[in-house]
Amino acid sequence: PSKKAANPGAPRSPDMLYLDSTAGWPLENSADNALKVSAVYRAVTFCADTISVMPCFVMDQQTHVRDEKHPLLPVLTVRPNEGMSPTDYKRLMETNRLLHGSGYAYIRRDPRTGRVVELLPLMPDLVNIQMDAERHLHYLYTVPLSGKGYDLMPSQVIHYKAFSYDGINGISPLQFA
């Protein structure tokens, strides 16, 4: 170990990133900057890769038996959306949950039948959770290219939360660190 590692009070280089100091971590990109720390990168990829290969089942709520004919099964196990495999989708959701405290996906339904046809990832930094006067949740999402905003109901969003103090907003392990 170097003298710097052995002496926590030693002067530090201002251009280095440290887990115990936010000086080098711009708030708008803190998750991206965190991945520059090899230990954070390895922990996130290990967890996300592990979750991404886990099997997914749809279970009957009454009998607790797998429902192999459920209409949601192909979305979860074959193709969540046009551009992603189930492994890619789960890896992204877990990465967002770990780095941002929450992973979000828009649930796109067939307008005629109401069945789920796609799960489209939303960028966590562009989702703002609001509660209206009647205490109903709203997910306000801003499309990055157009700047157009959407007011989404909880029935239109899957919200993968990390630990939460209020049951609504996830807190990433980085925020605790």
Short mmCIF file of N, CA, C and O in Angstrom, two decimals, residues 19-114:
data_model
loop_
_atom_site.label_atom_id
_atom_site.label_comp_id
_atom_site.label_asym_id
_atom_site.label_seq_id
_atom_site.Cartn_x
_atom_site.Cartn_y
_atom_site.Cartn_z
N LEU A 19 -14.38 7.89 -3.31
CA LEU A 19 -15.72 7.51 -2.86
C LEU A 19 -16.19 8.35 -1.68
O LEU A 19 -17.37 8.56 -1.50
N ASP A 20 -15.27 8.82 -0.84
CA ASP A 20 -15.68 9.54 0.36
C ASP A 20 -15.73 11.06 0.16
O ASP A 20 -15.90 11.80 1.11
N SER A 21 -15.62 11.53 -1.06
CA SER A 21 -15.68 12.96 -1.32
C SER A 21 -16.42 13.19 -2.64
O SER A 21 -16.14 12.53 -3.62
N THR A 22 -17.33 14.13 -2.64
CA THR A 22 -18.09 14.41 -3.85
C THR A 22 -17.44 15.50 -4.69
O THR A 22 -18.00 15.92 -5.70
N ALA A 23 -16.25 15.96 -4.32
CA ALA A 23 -15.61 17.08 -5.03
C ALA A 23 -15.42 16.81 -6.51
O ALA A 23 -15.61 17.69 -7.33
N GLY A 24 -15.07 15.61 -6.89
CA GLY A 24 -14.82 15.31 -8.29
C GLY A 24 -16.01 14.72 -9.02
O GLY A 24 -15.88 14.26 -10.13
N TRP A 25 -17.16 14.70 -8.38
CA TRP A 25 -18.33 14.03 -8.93
C TRP A 25 -19.38 15.07 -9.32
O TRP A 25 -20.18 15.47 -8.49
N PRO A 26 -19.41 15.53 -10.56
CA PRO A 26 -20.47 16.46 -10.96
C PRO A 26 -21.83 15.80 -10.74
O PRO A 26 -22.02 14.64 -11.09
N LEU A 27 -22.74 16.52 -10.13
CA LEU A 27 -24.03 15.93 -9.77
C LEU A 27 -24.81 15.43 -10.97
O LEU A 27 -25.48 14.41 -10.90
N GLU A 28 -24.73 16.14 -12.09
CA GLU A 28 -25.53 15.72 -13.24
C GLU A 28 -25.05 14.41 -13.86
O GLU A 28 -25.78 13.77 -14.58
N ASN A 29 -23.83 14.00 -13.59
CA ASN A 29 -23.31 12.76 -14.16
C ASN A 29 -22.71 11.87 -13.09
O ASN A 29 -21.79 11.12 -13.36
N SER A 30 -23.19 11.94 -11.87
CA SER A 30 -22.54 11.20 -10.79
C SER A 30 -22.56 9.70 -11.04
O SER A 30 -21.60 9.01 -10.70
N ALA A 31 -23.61 9.15 -11.63
CA ALA A 31 -23.66 7.71 -11.90
C ALA A 31 -22.60 7.34 -12.93
O ALA A 31 -21.90 6.33 -12.77
N ASP A 32 -22.47 8.13 -13.99
CA ASP A 32 -21.44 7.84 -15.00
C ASP A 32 -20.04 7.97 -14.41
O ASP A 32 -19.17 7.15 -14.69
N ASN A 33 -19.85 8.98 -13.61
CA ASN A 33 -18.54 9.16 -12.99
C ASN A 33 -18.23 8.06 -11.99
O ASN A 33 -17.09 7.65 -11.84
N ALA A 34 -19.25 7.57 -11.30
CA ALA A 34 -19.03 6.49 -10.34
C ALA A 34 -18.49 5.25 -11.03
O ALA A 34 -17.66 4.53 -10.46
N LEU A 35 -18.93 5.01 -12.25
CA LEU A 35 -18.46 3.83 -12.98
C LEU A 35 -16.98 3.92 -13.34
O LEU A 35 -16.37 2.92 -13.72
N LYS A 36 -16.39 5.10 -13.22
CA LYS A 36 -14.96 5.26 -13.48
C LYS A 36 -14.12 4.68 -12.35
O LYS A 36 -12.93 4.46 -12.51
N VAL A 37 -14.75 4.46 -11.20
CA VAL A 37 -14.07 3.80 -10.08
C VAL A 37 -14.22 2.30 -10.31
O VAL A 37 -15.33 1.79 -10.36
N SER A 38 -13.11 1.61 -10.44
CA SER A 38 -13.16 0.20 -10.84
C SER A 38 -13.98 -0.66 -9.89
O SER A 38 -14.67 -1.58 -10.32
N ALA A 39 -13.93 -0.38 -8.60
CA ALA A 39 -14.70 -1.18 -7.64
C ALA A 39 -16.20 -0.99 -7.85
O ALA A 39 -16.98 -1.94 -7.76
N VAL A 40 -16.62 0.23 -8.14
CA VAL A 40 -18.04 0.50 -8.40
C VAL A 40 -18.46 -0.19 -9.69
O VAL A 40 -19.50 -0.86 -9.75
N TYR A 41 -17.65 -0.04 -10.73
CA TYR A 41 -17.96 -0.66 -12.01
C TYR A 41 -18.12 -2.17 -11.86
O TYR A 41 -19.09 -2.77 -12.33
N ARG A 42 -17.18 -2.79 -11.16
CA ARG A 42 -17.23 -4.25 -11.00
C ARG A 42 -18.44 -4.68 -10.18
O ARG A 42 -19.11 -5.66 -10.50
N ALA A 43 -18.75 -3.96 -9.11
CA ALA A 43 -19.90 -4.31 -8.28
C ALA A 43 -21.20 -4.19 -9.07
O ALA A 43 -22.07 -5.07 -9.01
N VAL A 44 -21.35 -3.10 -9.81
CA VAL A 44 -22.57 -2.89 -10.59
C VAL A 44 -22.71 -3.94 -11.69
O VAL A 44 -23.78 -4.54 -11.86
N THR A 45 -21.64 -4.18 -12.43
CA THR A 45 -21.74 -5.17 -13.51
C THR A 45 -21.96 -6.57 -12.96
O THR A 45 -22.71 -7.35 -13.54
N PHE A 46 -21.34 -6.90 -11.83
CA PHE A 46 -21.55 -8.21 -11.23
C PHE A 46 -23.02 -8.40 -10.84
O PHE A 46 -23.65 -9.41 -11.18
N CYS A 47 -23.57 -7.44 -10.13
CA CYS A 47 -24.98 -7.54 -9.70
C CYS A 47 -25.92 -7.55 -10.90
O CYS A 47 -26.85 -8.38 -10.98
N ALA A 48 -25.72 -6.64 -11.84
CA ALA A 48 -26.61 -6.54 -13.00
C ALA A 48 -26.52 -7.78 -13.88
O ALA A 48 -27.56 -8.29 -14.35
N ASP A 49 -25.32 -8.30 -14.09
CA ASP A 49 -25.16 -9.51 -14.90
C ASP A 49 -25.81 -10.71 -14.22
O ASP A 49 -26.40 -11.56 -14.87
N THR A 50 -25.69 -10.79 -12.90
CA THR A 50 -26.29 -11.90 -12.16
C THR A 50 -27.82 -11.86 -12.26
O THR A 50 -28.47 -12.88 -12.55
N ILE A 51 -28.40 -10.69 -12.05
CA ILE A 51 -29.86 -10.54 -12.13
C ILE A 51 -30.34 -10.81 -13.56
O ILE A 51 -31.39 -11.43 -13.77
N SER A 52 -29.57 -10.37 -14.54
CA SER A 52 -30.03 -10.44 -15.93
C SER A 52 -30.21 -11.86 -16.45
O SER A 52 -30.98 -12.08 -17.39
N VAL A 53 -29.52 -12.82 -15.88
CA VAL A 53 -29.64 -14.20 -16.38
C VAL A 53 -30.59 -15.05 -15.54
O VAL A 53 -30.78 -16.23 -15.83
N MET A 54 -31.21 -14.45 -14.54
CA MET A 54 -32.15 -15.21 -13.72
C MET A 54 -33.43 -15.46 -14.51
O MET A 54 -33.89 -14.60 -15.26
N PRO A 55 -34.03 -16.63 -14.33
CA PRO A 55 -35.27 -16.93 -15.06
C PRO A 55 -36.43 -16.08 -14.54
O PRO A 55 -36.41 -15.59 -13.42
N CYS A 56 -37.40 -15.91 -15.40
CA CYS A 56 -38.59 -15.13 -15.06
C CYS A 56 -39.82 -15.98 -15.33
O CYS A 56 -39.93 -16.59 -16.40
N PHE A 57 -40.74 -16.02 -14.40
CA PHE A 57 -41.96 -16.82 -14.54
C PHE A 57 -43.17 -15.95 -14.25
O PHE A 57 -43.09 -14.99 -13.51
N VAL A 58 -44.30 -16.34 -14.83
CA VAL A 58 -45.58 -15.76 -14.46
C VAL A 58 -46.32 -16.84 -13.68
O VAL A 58 -46.45 -17.97 -14.14
N MET A 59 -46.74 -16.48 -12.47
CA MET A 59 -47.39 -17.45 -11.60
C MET A 59 -48.87 -17.11 -11.43
O MET A 59 -49.23 -15.94 -11.36
N ASP A 60 -49.70 -18.14 -11.35
CA ASP A 60 -51.10 -17.96 -11.05
C ASP A 60 -51.22 -17.54 -9.58
O ASP A 60 -50.67 -18.21 -8.69
N GLN A 61 -51.92 -16.46 -9.32
CA GLN A 61 -52.00 -15.91 -7.97
C GLN A 61 -52.73 -16.84 -7.01
O GLN A 61 -52.42 -16.87 -5.82
N GLN A 62 -53.67 -17.59 -7.52
CA GLN A 62 -54.46 -18.49 -6.66
C GLN A 62 -53.72 -19.79 -6.37
O GLN A 62 -53.63 -20.21 -5.22
N THR A 63 -53.21 -20.44 -7.42
CA THR A 63 -52.63 -21.78 -7.28
C THR A 63 -51.12 -21.78 -7.08
O THR A 63 -50.55 -22.79 -6.72
N HIS A 64 -50.47 -20.65 -7.37
CA HIS A 64 -49.01 -20.53 -7.30
C HIS A 64 -48.30 -21.50 -8.24
O HIS A 64 -47.21 -21.98 -7.97
N VAL A 65 -48.96 -21.78 -9.35
CA VAL A 65 -48.41 -22.64 -10.40
C VAL A 65 -48.01 -21.74 -11.57
O VAL A 65 -48.69 -20.74 -11.85
N ARG A 66 -46.93 -22.10 -12.25
CA ARG A 66 -46.51 -21.31 -13.41
C ARG A 66 -47.60 -21.31 -14.47
O ARG A 66 -48.18 -22.34 -14.78
N ASP A 67 -47.84 -20.12 -15.03
CA ASP A 67 -48.82 -19.97 -16.10
C ASP A 67 -48.04 -19.85 -17.41
O ASP A 67 -47.57 -18.77 -17.77
N GLU A 68 -47.90 -20.96 -18.12
CA GLU A 68 -47.10 -21.00 -19.35
C GLU A 68 -47.82 -20.35 -20.53
O GLU A 68 -47.21 -20.16 -21.58
N LYS A 69 -49.10 -20.00 -20.39
CA LYS A 69 -49.86 -19.41 -21.49
C LYS A 69 -50.25 -17.96 -21.24
O LYS A 69 -51.02 -17.39 -21.99
N HIS A 70 -49.70 -17.38 -20.20
CA HIS A 70 -50.04 -16.00 -19.87
C HIS A 70 -49.56 -15.08 -20.99
O HIS A 70 -48.45 -15.23 -21.50
N PRO A 71 -50.39 -14.10 -21.40
CA PRO A 71 -50.01 -13.22 -22.52
C PRO A 71 -48.78 -12.34 -22.24
O PRO A 71 -48.15 -11.85 -23.17
N LEU A 72 -48.42 -12.15 -20.99
CA LEU A 72 -47.26 -11.33 -20.65
C LEU A 72 -45.95 -12.11 -20.77
O LEU A 72 -44.88 -11.51 -20.89
N LEU A 73 -46.01 -13.42 -20.79
CA LEU A 73 -44.81 -14.25 -20.79
C LEU A 73 -43.85 -13.96 -21.95
O LEU A 73 -42.65 -13.82 -21.72
N PRO A 74 -44.32 -13.81 -23.19
CA PRO A 74 -43.37 -13.50 -24.28
C PRO A 74 -42.64 -12.16 -24.09
O PRO A 74 -41.47 -12.03 -24.45
N VAL A 75 -43.32 -11.18 -23.51
CA VAL A 75 -42.68 -9.87 -23.28
C VAL A 75 -41.57 -10.02 -22.24
O VAL A 75 -40.52 -9.40 -22.36
N LEU A 76 -41.79 -10.85 -21.25
CA LEU A 76 -40.80 -11.02 -20.19
C LEU A 76 -39.67 -11.98 -20.54
O LEU A 76 -38.56 -11.84 -20.04
N THR A 77 -39.95 -12.97 -21.39
CA THR A 77 -38.96 -14.03 -21.61
C THR A 77 -38.40 -14.11 -23.03
O THR A 77 -37.39 -14.78 -23.24
N VAL A 78 -39.06 -13.46 -24.00
CA VAL A 78 -38.59 -13.56 -25.39
C VAL A 78 -38.09 -12.21 -25.89
O VAL A 78 -36.96 -12.09 -26.35
N ARG A 79 -38.91 -11.17 -25.82
CA ARG A 79 -38.54 -9.88 -26.38
C ARG A 79 -39.31 -8.77 -25.66
O ARG A 79 -40.46 -8.51 -25.97
N PRO A 80 -38.68 -8.08 -24.68
CA PRO A 80 -39.36 -6.99 -23.98
C PRO A 80 -39.69 -5.81 -24.89
O PRO A 80 -40.68 -5.11 -24.67
N ASN A 81 -38.85 -5.58 -25.89
CA ASN A 81 -39.09 -4.53 -26.87
C ASN A 81 -38.28 -4.87 -28.11
O ASN A 81 -37.51 -5.82 -28.11
N GLU A 82 -38.47 -4.10 -29.15
CA GLU A 82 -37.86 -4.41 -30.44
C GLU A 82 -36.33 -4.47 -30.39
O GLU A 82 -35.71 -5.23 -31.11
N GLY A 83 -35.72 -3.70 -29.51
CA GLY A 83 -34.26 -3.60 -29.52
C GLY A 83 -33.53 -4.38 -28.44
O GLY A 83 -32.31 -4.34 -28.40
N MET A 84 -34.25 -5.06 -27.56
CA MET A 84 -33.57 -5.69 -26.43
C MET A 84 -34.00 -7.13 -26.21
O MET A 84 -35.17 -7.47 -26.39
N SER A 85 -33.04 -7.93 -25.78
CA SER A 85 -33.35 -9.27 -25.30
C SER A 85 -33.78 -9.14 -23.83
O SER A 85 -33.52 -8.11 -23.20
N PRO A 86 -34.37 -10.18 -23.27
CA PRO A 86 -34.71 -10.11 -21.83
C PRO A 86 -33.47 -9.89 -20.96
O PRO A 86 -33.54 -9.15 -19.97
N THR A 87 -32.35 -10.48 -21.34
CA THR A 87 -31.11 -10.30 -20.57
C THR A 87 -30.67 -8.84 -20.61
O THR A 87 -30.32 -8.26 -19.58
N ASP A 88 -30.68 -8.22 -21.78
CA ASP A 88 -30.30 -6.81 -21.91
C ASP A 88 -31.23 -5.92 -21.09
O ASP A 88 -30.78 -5.00 -20.40
N TYR A 89 -32.53 -6.19 -21.17
CA TYR A 89 -33.53 -5.39 -20.45
C TYR A 89 -33.29 -5.48 -18.94
O TYR A 89 -33.23 -4.46 -18.25
N LYS A 90 -33.16 -6.68 -18.41
CA LYS A 90 -32.97 -6.86 -16.97
C LYS A 90 -31.65 -6.25 -16.51
O LYS A 90 -31.58 -5.65 -15.43
N ARG A 91 -30.60 -6.38 -17.32
CA ARG A 91 -29.29 -5.80 -16.98
C ARG A 91 -29.42 -4.27 -16.88
O ARG A 91 -28.91 -3.66 -15.94
N LEU A 92 -30.09 -3.66 -17.83
CA LEU A 92 -30.26 -2.20 -17.80
C LEU A 92 -31.09 -1.75 -16.61
O LEU A 92 -30.74 -0.78 -15.93
N MET A 93 -32.19 -2.43 -16.33
CA MET A 93 -33.04 -2.04 -15.20
C MET A 93 -32.28 -2.15 -13.88
O MET A 93 -32.38 -1.28 -13.02
N GLU A 94 -31.50 -3.22 -13.73
CA GLU A 94 -30.73 -3.40 -12.49
C GLU A 94 -29.61 -2.37 -12.39
O GLU A 94 -29.35 -1.83 -11.31
N THR A 95 -28.95 -2.07 -13.49
CA THR A 95 -27.91 -1.04 -13.49
C THR A 95 -28.50 0.31 -13.10
O THR A 95 -27.94 1.02 -12.26
N ASN A 96 -29.63 0.67 -13.68
CA ASN A 96 -30.28 1.94 -13.33
C ASN A 96 -30.70 1.96 -11.86
O ASN A 96 -30.56 2.97 -11.17
N ARG A 97 -31.21 0.85 -11.37
CA ARG A 97 -31.63 0.77 -9.98
C ARG A 97 -30.43 0.97 -9.05
O ARG A 97 -30.52 1.70 -8.06
N LEU A 98 -29.31 0.36 -9.38
CA LEU A 98 -28.13 0.48 -8.53
C LEU A 98 -27.49 1.86 -8.60
O LEU A 98 -27.05 2.39 -7.58
N LEU A 99 -27.42 2.43 -9.79
CA LEU A 99 -26.74 3.72 -9.95
C LEU A 99 -27.62 4.93 -9.65
O LEU A 99 -27.12 5.95 -9.20
N HIS A 100 -28.91 4.82 -9.95
CA HIS A 100 -29.81 5.97 -9.79
C HIS A 100 -30.83 5.80 -8.67
O HIS A 100 -31.54 6.74 -8.35
N GLY A 101 -30.94 4.60 -8.14
CA GLY A 101 -31.94 4.34 -7.11
C GLY A 101 -33.24 3.81 -7.68
O GLY A 101 -34.05 3.25 -6.96
N SER A 102 -33.45 3.99 -8.98
CA SER A 102 -34.67 3.53 -9.63
C SER A 102 -34.40 3.20 -11.09
O SER A 102 -33.61 3.88 -11.74
N GLY A 103 -35.06 2.18 -11.56
CA GLY A 103 -35.11 1.87 -12.98
C GLY A 103 -36.57 1.98 -13.40
O GLY A 103 -37.46 1.59 -12.64
N TYR A 104 -36.83 2.53 -14.57
CA TYR A 104 -38.20 2.73 -15.02
C TYR A 104 -38.39 2.17 -16.42
O TYR A 104 -37.49 2.26 -17.26
N ALA A 105 -39.56 1.64 -16.66
CA ALA A 105 -39.93 1.20 -18.01
C ALA A 105 -41.37 1.60 -18.28
O ALA A 105 -42.24 1.46 -17.41
N TYR A 106 -41.58 2.13 -19.46
CA TYR A 106 -42.94 2.47 -19.92
C TYR A 106 -43.60 1.19 -20.42
O TYR A 106 -43.01 0.43 -21.18
N ILE A 107 -44.82 0.96 -19.99
CA ILE A 107 -45.57 -0.22 -20.41
C ILE A 107 -46.43 0.18 -21.61
O ILE A 107 -47.42 0.90 -21.47
N ARG A 108 -46.02 -0.28 -22.80
CA ARG A 108 -46.80 0.03 -24.00
C ARG A 108 -47.80 -1.09 -24.23
O ARG A 108 -47.45 -2.26 -24.25
N ARG A 109 -49.06 -0.69 -24.36
CA ARG A 109 -50.15 -1.65 -24.52
C ARG A 109 -50.77 -1.54 -25.91
O ARG A 109 -50.76 -0.48 -26.51
N ASP A 110 -51.34 -2.64 -26.37
CA ASP A 110 -52.11 -2.64 -27.61
C ASP A 110 -53.38 -1.84 -27.34
O ASP A 110 -54.13 -2.17 -26.42
N PRO A 111 -53.64 -0.77 -28.11
CA PRO A 111 -54.80 0.08 -27.83
C PRO A 111 -56.13 -0.67 -27.98
O PRO A 111 -57.12 -0.30 -27.34
N ARG A 112 -56.16 -1.71 -28.78
CA ARG A 112 -57.41 -2.45 -28.98
C ARG A 112 -57.70 -3.44 -27.85
O ARG A 112 -58.82 -3.54 -27.40
N THR A 113 -56.67 -4.15 -27.40
CA THR A 113 -56.89 -5.21 -26.41
C THR A 113 -56.45 -4.83 -25.01
O THR A 113 -56.87 -5.45 -24.04
N GLY A 114 -55.56 -3.84 -24.89
CA GLY A 114 -55.03 -3.46 -23.58
C GLY A 114 -53.91 -4.34 -23.11
O GLY A 114 -53.37 -4.15 -22.03
#
